[in-house]
């Protein structure tokens, strides 16, 4: 009887070691799978954020849905506040219209079949941009003092270069500031603009 019991005592440590090894492996693989899922999730988030913020996808359905997904990931329901502003046929190529969204006047342009939405107020002296010329490199030029802004990014291309001689003094009135630009999308025959209230 004693001999059988001592044999049994020798088996127990092996069973315990085997159980610990299996438990560790299961936990390790479980951790590895969880880590892989978390990393792929972060990669998806990064890709989503990149697509949502891409100026190339402005007005594109992909940019819109990535923006919605970004809002879901960040838990910010009001991250995107899309407003229907015009029917697509109301803005043929080469035309523009000023629309009011909340407290802002937004200039919506169809330049070479690409839609843009920018603040209708020039950051220099707060004069309207509606009659501004569009340059070959895709900038809108204020018709008053010739400040120019990239339609995609709002980046300053030129700051107050008119009238000659006085422009240097006028440029000192206000430091160069980017022009606010807004995401645009087309859905169900309408143009939508995302304008965040200030």
Coordinates of C-alpha atoms in Angstrom, one line a residue:
X1 CA 0.0 0.0 0.0
X2 CA 2.8 2.4 0.9
X3 CA 4.5 1.6 -2.4
X4 CA 1.4 2.5 -4.4
X5 CA 1.0 5.7 -2.4
X6 CA 4.6 6.9 -3.0
X7 CA 4.1 6.2 -6.7
X8 CA 1.0 8.3 -6.6
X9 CA 2.9 11.2 -4.9
X10 CA 5.4 11.1 -7.7
X11 CA 2.6 11.5 -10.3
X12 CA 1.0 14.5 -8.6
X13 CA 4.0 16.9 -9.3
X14 CA 4.0 15.9 -12.9
X15 CA 0.3 16.5 -13.2
X16 CA 0.7 19.9 -11.5
X17 CA 3.6 20.9 -13.7
X18 CA 1.7 19.7 -16.8
X19 CA -1.4 21.8 -15.7
X20 CA 0.8 24.8 -15.0
X21 CA 2.4 24.5 -18.5
X22 CA -1.0 24.1 -20.2
X23 CA -2.4 27.1 -18.2
X24 CA 0.7 29.2 -19.1
X25 CA 0.4 28.3 -22.8
X26 CA -3.3 29.0 -22.9
X27 CA -2.7 32.4 -21.1
X28 CA 0.3 33.1 -23.4
X29 CA -1.7 32.4 -26.6
X30 CA -4.7 34.2 -25.2
X31 CA -2.4 37.2 -24.4
X32 CA -0.8 37.0 -27.9
X33 CA -4.2 36.9 -29.6
X34 CA -5.4 39.8 -27.5
X35 CA -2.2 41.8 -28.3
X36 CA -2.6 41.0 -32.0
X37 CA -6.2 42.2 -32.0
X38 CA -5.3 45.3 -30.0
X39 CA -2.4 46.2 -32.4
X40 CA -4.6 45.5 -35.5
X41 CA -7.3 47.7 -33.9
X42 CA -4.8 50.5 -33.4
X43 CA -3.6 50.1 -37.0
X44 CA -7.2 50.3 -38.2
X45 CA -7.7 53.4 -36.0
X46 CA -4.6 55.1 -37.4
X47 CA -5.7 54.3 -41.0
X48 CA -9.2 55.5 -40.2
X49 CA -7.9 58.8 -38.7
X50 CA -5.6 59.3 -41.7
X51 CA -8.4 58.8 -44.2
X52 CA -10.8 60.9 -42.2
X53 CA -8.4 63.9 -42.1
X54 CA -7.1 63.5 -45.6
X55 CA -7.8 66.6 -47.7
X56 CA -7.7 64.4 -50.8
X57 CA -10.9 62.7 -49.6
X58 CA -12.8 65.9 -49.0
X59 CA -16.2 65.4 -50.6
X60 CA -15.6 61.7 -50.9
X61 CA -17.8 59.1 -49.3
X62 CA -14.8 57.3 -47.9
X63 CA -13.7 60.5 -46.1
X64 CA -17.2 60.9 -44.7
X65 CA -17.5 57.3 -43.4
X66 CA -14.0 57.4 -41.9
X67 CA -14.9 60.6 -40.2
X68 CA -17.9 59.0 -38.7
X69 CA -15.8 56.0 -37.6
X70 CA -13.2 58.3 -36.1
X71 CA -16.0 60.0 -34.1
X72 CA -17.2 56.6 -32.8
X73 CA -13.6 55.5 -31.9
X74 CA -13.0 58.8 -30.0
X75 CA -16.5 58.6 -28.4
X76 CA -17.3 62.0 -29.7
X77 CA -20.8 61.9 -31.2
X78 CA -20.6 65.5 -32.3
X79 CA -17.2 65.4 -33.8
X80 CA -18.8 65.7 -37.2
X81 CA -21.7 68.1 -37.7
X82 CA -22.7 67.8 -41.3
X83 CA -25.2 70.3 -42.7
X84 CA -27.0 70.0 -46.1
X85 CA -26.3 73.3 -47.9
X86 CA -27.2 72.9 -51.6
X87 CA -28.4 70.6 -54.2
X88 CA -25.6 69.3 -56.4
X89 CA -27.1 70.7 -59.6
X90 CA -27.2 74.2 -58.0
X91 CA -23.4 74.3 -58.2
X92 CA -22.2 73.6 -61.7
X93 CA -18.4 73.7 -62.5
X94 CA -17.0 77.2 -62.2
X95 CA -19.7 78.5 -59.9
X96 CA -19.8 79.4 -56.2
X97 CA -22.4 80.3 -53.6
X98 CA -22.4 81.6 -50.1
X99 CA -24.4 79.6 -47.6
X100 CA -25.1 80.3 -44.0
X101 CA -24.3 77.4 -41.5
X102 CA -25.0 78.4 -37.9
X103 CA -23.3 81.7 -37.4
X104 CA -20.9 81.4 -40.3
X105 CA -21.0 82.3 -43.9
X106 CA -19.4 79.6 -46.0
X107 CA -18.3 80.0 -49.6
X108 CA -19.0 76.7 -51.5
X109 CA -17.1 76.4 -54.8
X110 CA -17.1 74.0 -57.6
X111 CA -13.6 74.4 -59.1
X112 CA -12.7 72.0 -61.9
X113 CA -15.4 69.5 -60.7
X114 CA -14.0 69.5 -57.2
X115 CA -16.0 70.9 -54.3
X116 CA -14.5 73.2 -51.7
X117 CA -16.0 75.0 -48.7
X118 CA -14.1 77.9 -47.1
X119 CA -15.0 80.7 -44.7
X120 CA -16.3 83.6 -46.8
X121 CA -14.4 86.0 -44.7
X122 CA -10.8 86.9 -45.6
X123 CA -8.6 86.5 -42.4
X124 CA -6.9 89.8 -43.2
X125 CA -9.6 92.5 -42.8
X126 CA -12.7 90.3 -42.6
X127 CA -13.8 91.2 -46.1
X128 CA -15.9 88.8 -48.3
X129 CA -14.1 86.3 -50.5
X130 CA -17.0 85.5 -52.8
X131 CA -15.6 87.4 -55.8
X132 CA -12.0 86.2 -55.3
X133 CA -10.2 84.8 -58.3
X134 CA -9.0 81.1 -58.3
X135 CA -5.4 80.7 -59.4
X136 CA -3.9 77.9 -61.5
X137 CA -2.4 76.3 -58.4
X138 CA -5.8 76.1 -56.6
X139 CA -5.7 79.2 -54.4
X140 CA -8.4 81.8 -53.8
X141 CA -7.2 85.4 -54.0
X142 CA -9.1 88.1 -52.0
X143 CA -10.2 90.8 -54.5
X144 CA -9.5 93.6 -52.0
X145 CA -5.8 93.2 -50.9
X146 CA -4.8 90.1 -52.8
X147 CA -4.1 87.8 -49.9
X148 CA -4.2 84.2 -51.4
X149 CA -5.1 80.9 -49.6
X150 CA -4.9 77.3 -50.7
X151 CA -8.5 76.0 -51.2
X152 CA -7.6 72.5 -49.8
X153 CA -5.7 73.5 -46.7
X154 CA -6.4 77.2 -46.1
X155 CA -2.6 77.8 -46.0
X156 CA -1.5 81.4 -46.8
X157 CA 0.1 81.6 -50.2
X158 CA 0.4 85.4 -50.3
X159 CA -0.4 88.0 -47.6
X160 CA -1.8 91.5 -48.5
X161 CA 0.2 92.4 -51.7
X162 CA -2.1 95.2 -52.9
X163 CA -2.1 98.2 -53.4
X164 CA 1.6 98.7 -54.1
X165 CA 3.3 100.9 -51.5
X166 CA 0.5 100.7 -49.0
X167 CA 0.3 96.9 -48.8
X168 CA 3.3 96.7 -46.4
X169 CA 1.4 99.0 -44.0
X170 CA -1.9 97.0 -44.5
X171 CA -0.1 93.7 -43.9
X172 CA 0.9 95.0 -40.4
X173 CA -2.8 95.5 -39.5
X174 CA -3.1 91.7 -39.2
X175 CA -0.6 88.9 -39.0
X176 CA -0.9 86.1 -41.6
X177 CA -3.6 83.6 -40.7
X178 CA -4.9 80.5 -42.4
X179 CA -8.3 80.5 -44.0
X180 CA -10.7 78.1 -42.3
X181 CA -11.6 75.3 -44.7
X182 CA -14.4 72.7 -44.2
X183 CA -14.9 69.1 -45.2
X184 CA -17.4 68.7 -48.1
X185 CA -19.3 65.6 -49.2
X186 CA -22.0 64.7 -51.8
X187 CA -24.8 62.4 -50.7
X188 CA -28.2 61.7 -52.3
X189 CA -27.9 64.6 -54.7
X190 CA -27.0 67.2 -52.0
X191 CA -23.8 69.0 -50.9
X192 CA -23.1 68.6 -47.2
X193 CA -20.5 70.7 -45.2
X194 CA -19.1 69.9 -41.8
X195 CA -18.8 73.1 -39.9
X196 CA -17.9 73.1 -36.2
X197 CA -19.4 75.9 -34.2
X198 CA -16.8 78.1 -32.6

